[in-house]
XYZ file of C-alpha atoms in Angstrom:
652
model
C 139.314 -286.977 9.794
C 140.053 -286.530 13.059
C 137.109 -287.793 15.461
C 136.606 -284.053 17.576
C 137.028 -282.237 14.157
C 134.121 -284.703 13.549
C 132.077 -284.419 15.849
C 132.382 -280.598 15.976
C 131.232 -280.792 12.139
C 128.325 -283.231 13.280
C 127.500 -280.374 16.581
C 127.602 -277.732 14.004
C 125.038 -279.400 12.014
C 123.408 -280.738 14.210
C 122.587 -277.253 16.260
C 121.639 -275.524 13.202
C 118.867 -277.772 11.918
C 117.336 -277.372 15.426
C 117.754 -273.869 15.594
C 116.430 -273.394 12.000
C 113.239 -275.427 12.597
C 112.533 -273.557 16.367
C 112.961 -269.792 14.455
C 111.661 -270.602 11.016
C 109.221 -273.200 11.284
C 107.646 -273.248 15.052
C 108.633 -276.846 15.297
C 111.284 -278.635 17.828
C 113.520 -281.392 17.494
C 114.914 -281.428 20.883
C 114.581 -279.891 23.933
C 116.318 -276.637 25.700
C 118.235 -278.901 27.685
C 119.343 -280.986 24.930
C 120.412 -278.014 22.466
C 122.183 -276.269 25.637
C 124.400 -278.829 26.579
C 125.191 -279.762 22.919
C 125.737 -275.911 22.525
C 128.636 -275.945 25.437
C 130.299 -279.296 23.932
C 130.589 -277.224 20.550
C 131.439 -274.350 22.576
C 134.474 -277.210 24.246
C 135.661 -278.119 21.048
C 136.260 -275.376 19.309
C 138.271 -273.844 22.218
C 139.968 -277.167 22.702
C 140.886 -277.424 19.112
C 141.130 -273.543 18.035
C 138.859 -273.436 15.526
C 135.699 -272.342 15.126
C 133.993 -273.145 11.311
C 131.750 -269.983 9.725
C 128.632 -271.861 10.071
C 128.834 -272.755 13.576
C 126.192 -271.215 16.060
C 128.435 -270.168 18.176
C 129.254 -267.157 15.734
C 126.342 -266.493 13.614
C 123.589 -264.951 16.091
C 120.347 -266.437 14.316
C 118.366 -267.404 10.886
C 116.457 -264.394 9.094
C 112.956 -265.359 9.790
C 110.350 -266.454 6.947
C 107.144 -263.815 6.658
C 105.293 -261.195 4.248
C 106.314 -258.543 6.395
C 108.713 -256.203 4.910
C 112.505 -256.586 6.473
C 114.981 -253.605 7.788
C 118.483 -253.286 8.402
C 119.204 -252.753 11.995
C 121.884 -249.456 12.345
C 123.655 -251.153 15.222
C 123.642 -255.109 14.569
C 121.634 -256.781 17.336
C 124.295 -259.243 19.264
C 123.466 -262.595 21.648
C 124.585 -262.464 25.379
C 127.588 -264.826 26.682
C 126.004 -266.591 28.785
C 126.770 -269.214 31.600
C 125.183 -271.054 35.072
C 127.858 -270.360 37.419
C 127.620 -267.669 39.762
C 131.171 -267.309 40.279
C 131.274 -266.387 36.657
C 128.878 -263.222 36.843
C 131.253 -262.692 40.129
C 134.189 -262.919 38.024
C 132.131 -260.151 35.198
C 131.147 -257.857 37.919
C 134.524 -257.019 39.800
C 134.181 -253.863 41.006
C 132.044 -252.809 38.864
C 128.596 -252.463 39.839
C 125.612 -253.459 37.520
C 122.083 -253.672 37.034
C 120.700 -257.873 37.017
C 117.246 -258.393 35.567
C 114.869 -261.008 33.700
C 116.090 -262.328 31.057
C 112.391 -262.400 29.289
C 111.494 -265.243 26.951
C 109.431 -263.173 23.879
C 110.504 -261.215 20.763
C 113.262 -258.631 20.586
C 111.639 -255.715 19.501
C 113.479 -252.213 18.309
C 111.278 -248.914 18.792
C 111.808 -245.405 17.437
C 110.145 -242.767 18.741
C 110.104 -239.112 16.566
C 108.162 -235.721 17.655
C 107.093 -238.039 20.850
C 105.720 -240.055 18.751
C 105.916 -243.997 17.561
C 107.352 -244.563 14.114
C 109.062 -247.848 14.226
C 108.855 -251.082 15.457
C 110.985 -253.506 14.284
C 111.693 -257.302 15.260
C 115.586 -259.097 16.148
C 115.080 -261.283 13.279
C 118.671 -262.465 12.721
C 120.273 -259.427 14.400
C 121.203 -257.779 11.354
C 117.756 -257.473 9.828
C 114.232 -257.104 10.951
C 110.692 -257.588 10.223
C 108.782 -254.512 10.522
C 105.886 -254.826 12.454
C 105.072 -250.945 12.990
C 100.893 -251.486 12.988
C 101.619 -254.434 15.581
C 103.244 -253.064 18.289
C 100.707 -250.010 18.354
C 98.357 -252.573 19.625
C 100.560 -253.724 22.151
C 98.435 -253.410 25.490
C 101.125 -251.359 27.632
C 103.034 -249.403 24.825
C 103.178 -245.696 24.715
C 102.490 -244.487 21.473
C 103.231 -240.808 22.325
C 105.545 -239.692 25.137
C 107.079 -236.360 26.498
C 110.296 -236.799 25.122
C 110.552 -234.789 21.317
C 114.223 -235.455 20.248
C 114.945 -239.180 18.281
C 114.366 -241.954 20.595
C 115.791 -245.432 20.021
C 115.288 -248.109 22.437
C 114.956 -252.386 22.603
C 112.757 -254.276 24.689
C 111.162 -257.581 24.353
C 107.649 -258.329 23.722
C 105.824 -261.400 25.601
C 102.608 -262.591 26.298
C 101.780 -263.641 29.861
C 101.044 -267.716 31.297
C 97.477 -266.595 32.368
C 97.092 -264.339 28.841
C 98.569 -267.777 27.323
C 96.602 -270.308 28.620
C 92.856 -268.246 27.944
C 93.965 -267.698 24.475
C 95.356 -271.029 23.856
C 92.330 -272.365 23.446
C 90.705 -270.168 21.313
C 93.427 -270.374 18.835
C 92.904 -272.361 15.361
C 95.575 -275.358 15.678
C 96.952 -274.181 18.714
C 98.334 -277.562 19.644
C 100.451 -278.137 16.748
C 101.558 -274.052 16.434
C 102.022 -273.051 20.049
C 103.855 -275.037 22.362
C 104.854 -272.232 24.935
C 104.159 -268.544 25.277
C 106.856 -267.794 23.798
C 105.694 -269.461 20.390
C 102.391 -267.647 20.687
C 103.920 -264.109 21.359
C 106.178 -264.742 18.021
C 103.164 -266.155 16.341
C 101.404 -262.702 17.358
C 104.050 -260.245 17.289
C 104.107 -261.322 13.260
C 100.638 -261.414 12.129
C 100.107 -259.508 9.003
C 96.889 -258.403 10.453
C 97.266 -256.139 13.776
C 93.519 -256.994 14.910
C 95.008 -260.464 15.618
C 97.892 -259.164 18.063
C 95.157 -256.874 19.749
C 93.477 -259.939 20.900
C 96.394 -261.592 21.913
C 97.585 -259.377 24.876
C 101.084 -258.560 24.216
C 102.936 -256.204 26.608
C 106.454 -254.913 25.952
C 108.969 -253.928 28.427
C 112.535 -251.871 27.822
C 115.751 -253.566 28.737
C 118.120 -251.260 26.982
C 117.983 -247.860 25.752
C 120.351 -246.998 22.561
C 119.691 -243.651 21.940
C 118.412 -240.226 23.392
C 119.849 -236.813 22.397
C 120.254 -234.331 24.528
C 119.219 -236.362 28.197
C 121.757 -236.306 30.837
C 121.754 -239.979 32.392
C 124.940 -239.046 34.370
C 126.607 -242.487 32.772
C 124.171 -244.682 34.249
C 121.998 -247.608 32.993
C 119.665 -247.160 36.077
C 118.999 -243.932 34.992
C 118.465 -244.375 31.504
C 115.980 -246.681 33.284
C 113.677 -244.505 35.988
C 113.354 -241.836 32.431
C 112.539 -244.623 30.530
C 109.623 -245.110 33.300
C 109.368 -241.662 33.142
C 108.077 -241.561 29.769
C 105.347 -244.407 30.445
C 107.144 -247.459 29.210
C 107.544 -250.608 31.413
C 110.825 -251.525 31.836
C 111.726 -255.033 32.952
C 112.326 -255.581 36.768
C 115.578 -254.948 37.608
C 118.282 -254.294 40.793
C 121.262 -252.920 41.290
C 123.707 -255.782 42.004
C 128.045 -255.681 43.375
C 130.053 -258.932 43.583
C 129.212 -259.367 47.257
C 125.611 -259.052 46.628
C 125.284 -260.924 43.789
C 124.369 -264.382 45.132
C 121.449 -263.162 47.397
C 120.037 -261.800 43.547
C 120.308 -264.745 41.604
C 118.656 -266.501 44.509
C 116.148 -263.842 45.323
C 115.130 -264.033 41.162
C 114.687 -267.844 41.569
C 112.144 -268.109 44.245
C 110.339 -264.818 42.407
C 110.320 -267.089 39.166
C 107.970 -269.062 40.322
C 105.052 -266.683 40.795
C 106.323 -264.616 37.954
C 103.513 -263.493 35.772
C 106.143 -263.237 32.099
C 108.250 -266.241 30.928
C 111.764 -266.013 31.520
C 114.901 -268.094 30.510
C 117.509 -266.861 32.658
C 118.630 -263.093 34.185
C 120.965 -260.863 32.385
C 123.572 -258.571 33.763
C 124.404 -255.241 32.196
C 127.210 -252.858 33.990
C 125.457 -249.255 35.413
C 128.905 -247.574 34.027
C 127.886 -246.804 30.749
C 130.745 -245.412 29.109
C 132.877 -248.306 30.857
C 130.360 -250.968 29.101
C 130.992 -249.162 25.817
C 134.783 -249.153 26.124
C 135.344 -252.834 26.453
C 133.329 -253.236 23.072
C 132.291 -256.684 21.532
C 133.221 -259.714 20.217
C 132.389 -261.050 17.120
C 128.801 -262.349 18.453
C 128.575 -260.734 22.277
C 128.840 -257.475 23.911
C 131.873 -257.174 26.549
C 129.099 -255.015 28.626
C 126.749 -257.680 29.749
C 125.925 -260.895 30.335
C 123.427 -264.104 30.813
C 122.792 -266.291 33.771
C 120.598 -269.564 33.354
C 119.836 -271.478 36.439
C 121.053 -275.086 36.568
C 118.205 -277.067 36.070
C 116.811 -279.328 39.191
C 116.857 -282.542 37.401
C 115.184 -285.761 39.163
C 115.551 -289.193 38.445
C 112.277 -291.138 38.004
C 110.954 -293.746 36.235
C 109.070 -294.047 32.747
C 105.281 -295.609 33.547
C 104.124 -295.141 29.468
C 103.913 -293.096 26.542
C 100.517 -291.582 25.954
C 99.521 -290.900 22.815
C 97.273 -287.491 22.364
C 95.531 -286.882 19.217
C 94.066 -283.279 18.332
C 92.161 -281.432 15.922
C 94.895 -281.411 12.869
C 94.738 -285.062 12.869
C 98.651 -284.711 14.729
C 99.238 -287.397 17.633
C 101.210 -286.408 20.134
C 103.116 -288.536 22.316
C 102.920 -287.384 26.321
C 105.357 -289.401 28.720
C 103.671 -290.335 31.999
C 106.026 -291.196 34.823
C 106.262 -292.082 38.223
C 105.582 -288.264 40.078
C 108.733 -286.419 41.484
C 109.037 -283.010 42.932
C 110.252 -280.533 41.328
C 110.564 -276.576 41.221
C 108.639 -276.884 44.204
C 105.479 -279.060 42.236
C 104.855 -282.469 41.516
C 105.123 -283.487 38.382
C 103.983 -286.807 36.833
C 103.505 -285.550 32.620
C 105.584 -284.331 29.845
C 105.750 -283.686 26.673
C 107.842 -285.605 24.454
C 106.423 -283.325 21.243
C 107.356 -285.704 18.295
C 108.201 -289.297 17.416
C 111.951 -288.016 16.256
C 112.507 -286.746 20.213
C 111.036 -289.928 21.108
C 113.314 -292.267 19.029
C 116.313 -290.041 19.993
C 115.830 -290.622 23.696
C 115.079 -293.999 22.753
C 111.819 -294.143 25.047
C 110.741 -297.277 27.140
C 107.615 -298.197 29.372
C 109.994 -298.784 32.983
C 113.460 -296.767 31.640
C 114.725 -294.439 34.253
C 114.483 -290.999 33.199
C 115.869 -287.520 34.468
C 113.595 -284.670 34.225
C 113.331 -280.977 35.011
C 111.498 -277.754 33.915
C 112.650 -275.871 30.982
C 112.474 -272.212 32.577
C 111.482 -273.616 36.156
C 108.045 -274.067 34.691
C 107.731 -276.556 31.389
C 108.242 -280.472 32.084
C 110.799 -281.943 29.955
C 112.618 -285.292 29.777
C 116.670 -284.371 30.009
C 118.378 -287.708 30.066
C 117.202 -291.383 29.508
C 119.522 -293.683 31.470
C 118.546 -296.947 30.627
C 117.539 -296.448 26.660
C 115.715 -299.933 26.239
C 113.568 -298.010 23.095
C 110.594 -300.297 23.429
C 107.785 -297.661 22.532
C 106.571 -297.766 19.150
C 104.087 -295.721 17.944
C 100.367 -296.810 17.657
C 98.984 -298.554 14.161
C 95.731 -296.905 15.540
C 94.593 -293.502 16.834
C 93.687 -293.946 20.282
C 90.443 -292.073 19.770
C 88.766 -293.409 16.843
C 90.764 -296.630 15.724
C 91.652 -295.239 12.327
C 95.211 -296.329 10.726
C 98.070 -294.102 11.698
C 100.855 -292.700 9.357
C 103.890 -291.545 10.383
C 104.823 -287.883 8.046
C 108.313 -286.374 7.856
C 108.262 -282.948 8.264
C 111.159 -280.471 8.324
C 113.021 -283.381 9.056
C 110.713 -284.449 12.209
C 108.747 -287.479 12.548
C 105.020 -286.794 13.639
C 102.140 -289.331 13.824
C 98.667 -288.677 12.486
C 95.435 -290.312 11.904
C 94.249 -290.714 8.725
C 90.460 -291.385 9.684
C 88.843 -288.180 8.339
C 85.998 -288.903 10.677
C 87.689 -289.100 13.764
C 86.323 -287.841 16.715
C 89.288 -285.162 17.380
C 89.354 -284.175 14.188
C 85.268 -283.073 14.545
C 85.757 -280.336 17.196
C 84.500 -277.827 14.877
C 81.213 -279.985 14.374
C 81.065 -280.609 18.054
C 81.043 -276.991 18.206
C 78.387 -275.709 15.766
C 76.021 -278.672 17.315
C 76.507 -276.712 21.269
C 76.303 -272.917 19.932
C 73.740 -270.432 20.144
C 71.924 -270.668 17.142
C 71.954 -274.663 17.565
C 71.080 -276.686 20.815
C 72.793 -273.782 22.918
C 74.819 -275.300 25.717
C 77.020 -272.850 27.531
C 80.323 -274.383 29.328
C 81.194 -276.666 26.494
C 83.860 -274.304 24.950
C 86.157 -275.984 21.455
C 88.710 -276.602 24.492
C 86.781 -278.117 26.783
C 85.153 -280.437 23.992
C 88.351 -281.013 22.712
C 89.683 -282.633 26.072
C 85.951 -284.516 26.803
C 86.458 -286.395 23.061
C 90.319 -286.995 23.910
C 89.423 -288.636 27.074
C 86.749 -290.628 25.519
C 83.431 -288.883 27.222
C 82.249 -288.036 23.671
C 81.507 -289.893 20.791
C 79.030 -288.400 19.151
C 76.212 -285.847 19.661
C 74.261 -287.912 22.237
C 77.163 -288.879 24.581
C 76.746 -284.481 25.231
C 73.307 -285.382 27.122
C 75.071 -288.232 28.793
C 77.828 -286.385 30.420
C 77.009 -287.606 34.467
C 78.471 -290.966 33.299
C 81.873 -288.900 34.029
C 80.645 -286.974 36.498
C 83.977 -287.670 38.806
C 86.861 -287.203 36.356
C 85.178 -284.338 35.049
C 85.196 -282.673 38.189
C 88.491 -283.819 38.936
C 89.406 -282.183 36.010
C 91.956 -278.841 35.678
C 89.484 -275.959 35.501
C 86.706 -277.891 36.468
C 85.305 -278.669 39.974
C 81.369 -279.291 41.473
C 80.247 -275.454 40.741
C 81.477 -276.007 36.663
C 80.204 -279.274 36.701
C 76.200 -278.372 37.568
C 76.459 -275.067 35.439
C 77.561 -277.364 32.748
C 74.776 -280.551 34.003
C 71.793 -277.633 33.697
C 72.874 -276.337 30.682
C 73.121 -279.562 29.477
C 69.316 -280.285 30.352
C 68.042 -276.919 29.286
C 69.005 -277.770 26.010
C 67.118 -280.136 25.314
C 64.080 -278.150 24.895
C 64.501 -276.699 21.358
C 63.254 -276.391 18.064
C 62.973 -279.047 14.871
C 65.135 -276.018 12.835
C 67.786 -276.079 15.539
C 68.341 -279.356 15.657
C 68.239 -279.685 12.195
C 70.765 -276.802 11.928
C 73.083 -278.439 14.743
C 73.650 -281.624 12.339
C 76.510 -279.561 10.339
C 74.894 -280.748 7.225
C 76.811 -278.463 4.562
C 75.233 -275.197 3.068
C 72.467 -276.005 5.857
C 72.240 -272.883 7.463
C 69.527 -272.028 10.860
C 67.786 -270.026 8.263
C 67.402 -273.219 5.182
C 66.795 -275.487 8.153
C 63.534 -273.456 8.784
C 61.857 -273.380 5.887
C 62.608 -276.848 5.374
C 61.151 -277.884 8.635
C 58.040 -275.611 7.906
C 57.804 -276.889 4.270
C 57.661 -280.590 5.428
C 55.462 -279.971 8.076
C 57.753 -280.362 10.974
C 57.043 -283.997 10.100
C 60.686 -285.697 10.987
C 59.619 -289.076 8.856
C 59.298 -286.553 5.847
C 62.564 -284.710 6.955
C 64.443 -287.769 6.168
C 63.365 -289.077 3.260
C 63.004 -285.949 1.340
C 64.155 -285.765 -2.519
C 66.381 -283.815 -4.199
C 62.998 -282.181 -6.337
C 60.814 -281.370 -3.406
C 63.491 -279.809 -1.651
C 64.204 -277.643 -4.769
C 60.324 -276.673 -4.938
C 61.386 -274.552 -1.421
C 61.940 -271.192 -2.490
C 65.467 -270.329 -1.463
C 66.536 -273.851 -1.079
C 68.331 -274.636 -4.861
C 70.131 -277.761 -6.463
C 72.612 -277.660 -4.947
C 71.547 -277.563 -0.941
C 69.272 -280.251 -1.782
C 71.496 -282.270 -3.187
C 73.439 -281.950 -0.401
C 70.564 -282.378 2.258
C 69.900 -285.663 0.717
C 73.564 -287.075 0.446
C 73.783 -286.433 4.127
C 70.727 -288.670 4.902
C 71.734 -290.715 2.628
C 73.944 -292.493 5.161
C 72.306 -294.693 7.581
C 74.729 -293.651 10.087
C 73.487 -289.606 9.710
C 69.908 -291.216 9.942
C 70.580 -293.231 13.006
C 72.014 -290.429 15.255
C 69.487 -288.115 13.867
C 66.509 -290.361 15.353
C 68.661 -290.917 18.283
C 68.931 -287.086 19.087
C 64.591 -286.768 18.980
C 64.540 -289.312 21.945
C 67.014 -287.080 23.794
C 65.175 -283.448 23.133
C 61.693 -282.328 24.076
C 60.275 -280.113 20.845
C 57.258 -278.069 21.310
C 54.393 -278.685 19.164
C 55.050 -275.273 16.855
C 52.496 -272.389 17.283
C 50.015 -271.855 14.824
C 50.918 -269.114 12.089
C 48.446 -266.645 13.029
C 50.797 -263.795 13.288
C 50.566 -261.422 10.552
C 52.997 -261.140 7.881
C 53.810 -257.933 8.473
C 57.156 -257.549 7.260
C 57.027 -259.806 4.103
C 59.172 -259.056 1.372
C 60.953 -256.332 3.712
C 64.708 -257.325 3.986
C 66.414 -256.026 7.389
C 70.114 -255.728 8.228
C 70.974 -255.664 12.610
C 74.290 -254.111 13.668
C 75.504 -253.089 17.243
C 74.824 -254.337 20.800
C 70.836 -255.082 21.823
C 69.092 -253.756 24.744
C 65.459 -255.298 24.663
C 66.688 -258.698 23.415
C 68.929 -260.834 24.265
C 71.106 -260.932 21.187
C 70.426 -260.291 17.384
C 69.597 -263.910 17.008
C 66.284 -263.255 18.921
C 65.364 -260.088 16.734
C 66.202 -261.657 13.107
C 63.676 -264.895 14.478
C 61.434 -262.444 15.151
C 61.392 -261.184 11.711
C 61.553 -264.173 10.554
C 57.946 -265.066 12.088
C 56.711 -262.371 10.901
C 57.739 -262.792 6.468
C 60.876 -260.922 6.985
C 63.867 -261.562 5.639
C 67.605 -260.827 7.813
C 70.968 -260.005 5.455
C 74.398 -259.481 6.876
C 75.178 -256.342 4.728
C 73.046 -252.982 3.563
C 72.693 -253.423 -0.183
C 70.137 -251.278 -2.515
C 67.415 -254.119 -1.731
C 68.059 -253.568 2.401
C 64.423 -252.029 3.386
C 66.129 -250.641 7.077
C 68.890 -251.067 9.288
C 68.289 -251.670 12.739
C 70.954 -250.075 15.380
C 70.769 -248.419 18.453
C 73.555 -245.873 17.571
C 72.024 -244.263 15.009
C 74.066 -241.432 14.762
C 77.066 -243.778 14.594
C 79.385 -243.510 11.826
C 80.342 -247.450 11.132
C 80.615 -248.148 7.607
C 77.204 -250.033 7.683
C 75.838 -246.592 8.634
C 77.076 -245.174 6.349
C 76.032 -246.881 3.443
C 72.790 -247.343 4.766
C 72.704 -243.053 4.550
C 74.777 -242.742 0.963
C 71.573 -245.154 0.221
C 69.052 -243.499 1.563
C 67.995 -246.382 3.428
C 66.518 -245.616 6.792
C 68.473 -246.310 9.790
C 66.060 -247.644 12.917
C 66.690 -248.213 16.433
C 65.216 -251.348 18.657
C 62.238 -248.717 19.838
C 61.391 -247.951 16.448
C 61.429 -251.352 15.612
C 59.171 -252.445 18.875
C 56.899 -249.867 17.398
C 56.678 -251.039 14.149
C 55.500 -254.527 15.701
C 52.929 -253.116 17.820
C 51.297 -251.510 14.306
C-alpha cells in the first residue's frame, strides 16, 4: 500500500477514536493541539492525493451522542465551520464583502423554537443531523426567554456554556468531578444533558444566539446584524459581535485576543459570518461547511521549557492522575509552571521524561497543555504505589485509555466523603473545610486521619499560600477548628461514619451506656439490641466497627482532642413523648432544624422526615403554604404548627 494512502488510513482512524471518546464518553486521548494538527495533515493528504475515504472526519460532522433523552431530526442538517489560523485567509473570505466576526463559544449547540411567543423546543447539535431533546433543560437556563413578543414560528441556534467563575464554584461540589469534568465545556455538556432539569438549574447555564434560521414575516433588510439587534430585541443574548471589512479585519482578530483573556465564557476561536444574507445563502455549502462563514483559531504561543517531574494526583474515584511540573515560562500573558497530562496513554505517547524539553501553550489561551516533546527520553513510569496512602497501583484500560488507580479501598483520597460527614453540622461542625478543600489538604498530605483536622497550624504556611486561601481563610478556618472541639459524646460518636449510625442511634446509645466511653467500646451485639430502636442489625454493625483496633485507637485519640461537657441532668419533662413531629421550611427562632428536632428530642419526642398517619404535627412557618408536605399533612388532618406555636407549646 502506498505509505500516504497509509498513513491517511492510520489519520482517519486515528482522529475518530479521539473524537468518539471526547463526544461519547467525556474522556481524552490527546490534546486540542495534537488532534488539530493531525486534523490538517489528513486535511494535506487527502488534497494531495484526491481522495477523501467516507469515514474520514473531515466529511462526517460528528458521532450521535449516547443518552436517555429522546433524539430529533434536525429540518436543516447542522454543518461544521471551515476553519483556519491565518488572517490572510478570513481576508481572502471577506473581499468586499462585509461581515459580522464574533466568539466562537466553546459549549453545546443548541436549536430553539419558539410558537405563540412561546418556548417549545430545545434541541442539542448531536451529530448535526439529529438531536437530543432537552426541552425541560433549557427552560432552566439562567438568561433564556421563555416567552417573547414575537407570535409567528421562531427558529434560531445558539450555544449554551457555563462560565470559568460558574465552573470553578461548581466544580467542587460535583460528585467525581475530577474524572467527569475536565473543562467547562465538559461540565456545560454534562449539564445541558441531565435527565433531571433541577440539576442544570444549579449549574448556571446561559445561552446566547449566533444565528437566526427562521422568522416569518420580519423585515431584516438582508442583514445578519439585524437579525441580531431583534434578536436582542426579544430578550435573548446574542454573542458579542462586530461588524468587520478586509481592511479592518486584523485590528478584530487582535482586538478579540487581548479581550480573551478577561473573557467571562470559554471560547475556541472567532467565527465570521457575511451581513449579506441572501449573498451567504447563494454560495450554498459543501458537503460538511457552509460557503457563508467561517472559523478563525489563534496560533497558539507555544514555549519551550523544560520537564522538572511528573506528579502523580490521586482523587476520590481511586483515578491517579499524572500532572507535569516544569520549569515556569510565560505565557498568554501568565506564568505557568503545571499541566495536565490527563492519562498514562497521553503520557506514553509523548513519551514523558524528568529533564526532556517540552513545548507548551494554552488550549483556548487559558488551559496548560504539553504540545510537543523534543527530546522523548520516556523515562517516567507510573508509580507501584499511590502517593497518598502507599496502596498497590493498577493500571485499567478504558475506552482504549490507560488510567492509573489505587486499589487501597482505605485510602485517604478515596475517604473524602467520611472526611466530610466527620466536619458537618450534625457532627463536630467545622465550617471552611468544604469536600474540595479536604480533598486538596489529604492530597497534599495535611490529613491523615480525623485528628490531623485539629492539627492543621503544622501547615499553617502552605495553607495560606494556597489558591483561595490567604491569613483571613486561614484563622476563620484555625477558630472553627478550635470551636469544635467542644461537642457532644453523640456527635462524636455520629462523626465516626460507623454505618446505619445515624446522630439520632448515636444518642440513645450514648444515653443507654451512660455516656461511659469504656462501655461505648466494648459493647455487645445483645445489649445494644436491648436499646429500643437500635435492632440486629445496627448492632452488629456498631460492634464490627470497634472491632478493629485501628477504629478503637483513633476513637480514644479523638477524646484527648475534644472537651465534652458533663451532660445535664434529665430533669426536663417529657413532654412530648410518644408525639412524632415532622419540620419543613426555613427557621426564624433557631438556628436551623437541627436545633429544633434536639430539642424535641430532650424532651421524649420523636423527629421523621415525612407526614405519615402516625405524624402528631408539622412544624412550618408557612402555614398556608401549599408544598406537598402541607398538603398531606391537611388531606390527614394532621395539624400544621408554626415555630410560635411550637415555643408555646414548650412554655406549657
Amino acid at each position: 500500500m502506498n505509505t500516504k494512502k497509509k498513513r491517511m488510513l492510520e489519520l482517519v482512524e486515528l482522529l475518530n477514536r479521539a473524537r468518539r471518546a471526547y463526544e461519547q464518553e467525556d474522556t481524552e486521548i490527546m490534546s486540542n493541539y495534537e488532534y488539530d494538527k493531525l486534523y490538517d495533515e489528513l486535511q494535506g493528504l487527502e488534497q494531495e492525493l484526491g481522495t477523501t475515504l467516507a469515514s474520514s472526519p473531515t466529511v462526517n460532522v460528528g458521532y450521535e451522542v449516547l443518552s436517555e433523552l429522546p433524539k430529533e431530526r434536525h429540518e436543516r442538517p447542522m454543518l461544521s465551520l471551515d476553519k483556519t489560523k491565518e488572517v490572510s485567509r478570513l481576508k481572502e473570505f471577506l473581499q468586499s464583502q462585509k461581515a459580522l466576526i464574533s466568539w466562537k463559544l466553546d459549549g453545546l449547540t443548541i436549536v430553539l423554537t419558539y410558537r405563540s411567543g412561546t418556548l417549545q423546543k430545545a434541541v442539542t447539535r448531536g451529530n448535526g443531523e439529529i438531536g437530543e431533546v432537552i426541552t425541560n433543560n433549557a427552560r432552566v437556563f439562567k438568561n433564556l426567554p421563555l416567552h417573547i413578543a414575537y407570535k409567528g414560528e421562531l427558529v434560531l441556534r445558539g450555544e449554551a456554556v457555563i462560565g470559568y467563575d460558574d465552573f470553578e464554584k461548581i466544580n467542587a461540589e460535583i460528585e467525581d468531578v475530577d474524572a467527569k469534568y475536565k473543562n467547562p465545556r465538559n461540565l456545560c455538556s454534562g449539564s445541558v444533558r441531565q435527565l433531571s432539569n433541577k440539576i442544570t438549574e444549579r449549574r448556571n447555564v446561559r445561552f446566547f444566539a449566533f444565528s437566526l434560521v427562521r422568522a416569518d414575516g420580519v423585515e431584516f433588510e438582508n442583514s445578519r446584524k439585524k437579525q441580531y439587534d431583534w434578536l436582542s430585541t426579544q430578550g435573548f443574548d446574542v454573542v458579542e459581535h462586530h461588524m468587520v471589512t478586509g481592511d479592518t479585519i486584523e485590528s478584530e482578530v487582535e482586538w478579540f485576543a487581548h479581550k480573551i483573556e478577561d473573557n467571562e465564557y470559554p471560547s475556541d476561536g472567532l467565527v465570521l459570518v457575511y451581513d449579506d444574507i441572501a449573498y451567504g445563502e447563494s454560495l450554498g455549502t459543501t458537503a460538511k461547511f457552509p460557503r457563508d462563514s467561517f472559523a478563525f483559531k489563534w496560533e497558539d504561543e507555544i514555549r519551550e521549557t523544560i520537564l522538572t517531574e511528573i506528579e502523580w494526583s490521586p482523587s476520590r474515584t481511586g483515578l491517579i492522575n499524572p500532572v507535569a511540573v516544569f520549569e515556569p515560562v510565560e505565557l498568554e500573558g501568565t506564568t505557568v509552571s503545571r499541566a495536565s497530562v490527563h492519562n498514562i496513554s497521553i503520557m506514553e505517547e509523548l513519551e514523558l521524561g524528568e529533564g526532556d524539553t517540552i513545548q507548551v501553550y494554552k488550549a483556548n489561551m487559558i488551559i496548560p497543555q504539553i504540545a510537543e516533546n523534543l527530546t522523548r527520553s520516556g523515562t517516567c513510569q507510573a508509580p507501584d504505589v499511590c502517593p497518598i496512602c502507599g496502596g498497590k497501583t493498577r493500571i485499567s484500560m478504558e475506552n482504549d485509555t490507560k488510567t492509573l488507580y489505587c486499589t487501597n479501598p482505605e485510602c485517604q483520597a478515596k475517604q473524602v466523603k467520611a472526611f466530610t460527614l466527620f466536619v458537618s453540622r450534625d457532627a463536630l461542625n467545622i465550617e471552611g473545610l468544604s469536600e474540595a478543600t479536604l480533598e486538596k489538604f489529604i492530597v497534599r498530605g495535611f490529613i491523615k486521619d480525623f485528628v490531623d483536622i485539629f492539627h492543621l497550624e503544622c501547615y499553617e504556611d502552605e495553607i495560606k499560600s494556597m489558591e483561595g486561601f490567604g491569613e483571613k481563610s486561614y484563622v476563620n478556618l484555625k477558630n472553627s477548628v478550635e470551636n469544635a472541639r467542644k461537642t457532644t459524646l453523640p456527635k462524636l460518636l455520629y462523626s465516626l461514619g460507623i454505618a446505619n449510625i445515624g446522630l439520632a442511634n448515636a444518642k440513645v446509645i450514648c444515653k443507654a451506656f451512660g455516656n461511659d466511653t469504656k462501655r461505648l467500646l466494648d459493647a455487645k451485639v445483645e445489649e445494644l439490641n436491648e436499646i429500643p430502636g437500635v435492632g440486629e442489625v445496627i448492632a452488629q454493625t456498631y460492634v464490627d466497627y470497634f472491632a478493629e483496633e485501628t477504629h478503637r485507637e483513633l476513637f480514644r485519640r479523638l477524646l484527648e482532642e475534644v472537651e465534652i461537657p458533663l451532660e445535664e441532668e434529665e430533669g426536663q419533662k417529657q413532654i412530648f413523648e410518644g408525639k412524632n413531629f415532622v419540620i419543613t421550611g426555613s427557621m426564624n427562632h433557631f438556628a436551623n432544624r437541627g436545633e429544633v428536632k434536639e430539642l424535641i428530642e430532650r424532651r421524649g419526642g420523636k423527629v421523621t422526615g415525612s407526614v405519615t398517619s402516625k405524624t402528631d404535627y408539622l412544624i412550618n412557618n408557612d402555614i398556608q403554604s401549599t408544598t406537598s408536605k402541607n398538603k398531606k399533612a391537611r388531606d390527614l388532618g394532621i395539624p400544621i404548627i408554626s415555630e410560635n406555636d411550637f415555643l408555646e407549646m414548650l412554655e406549657e
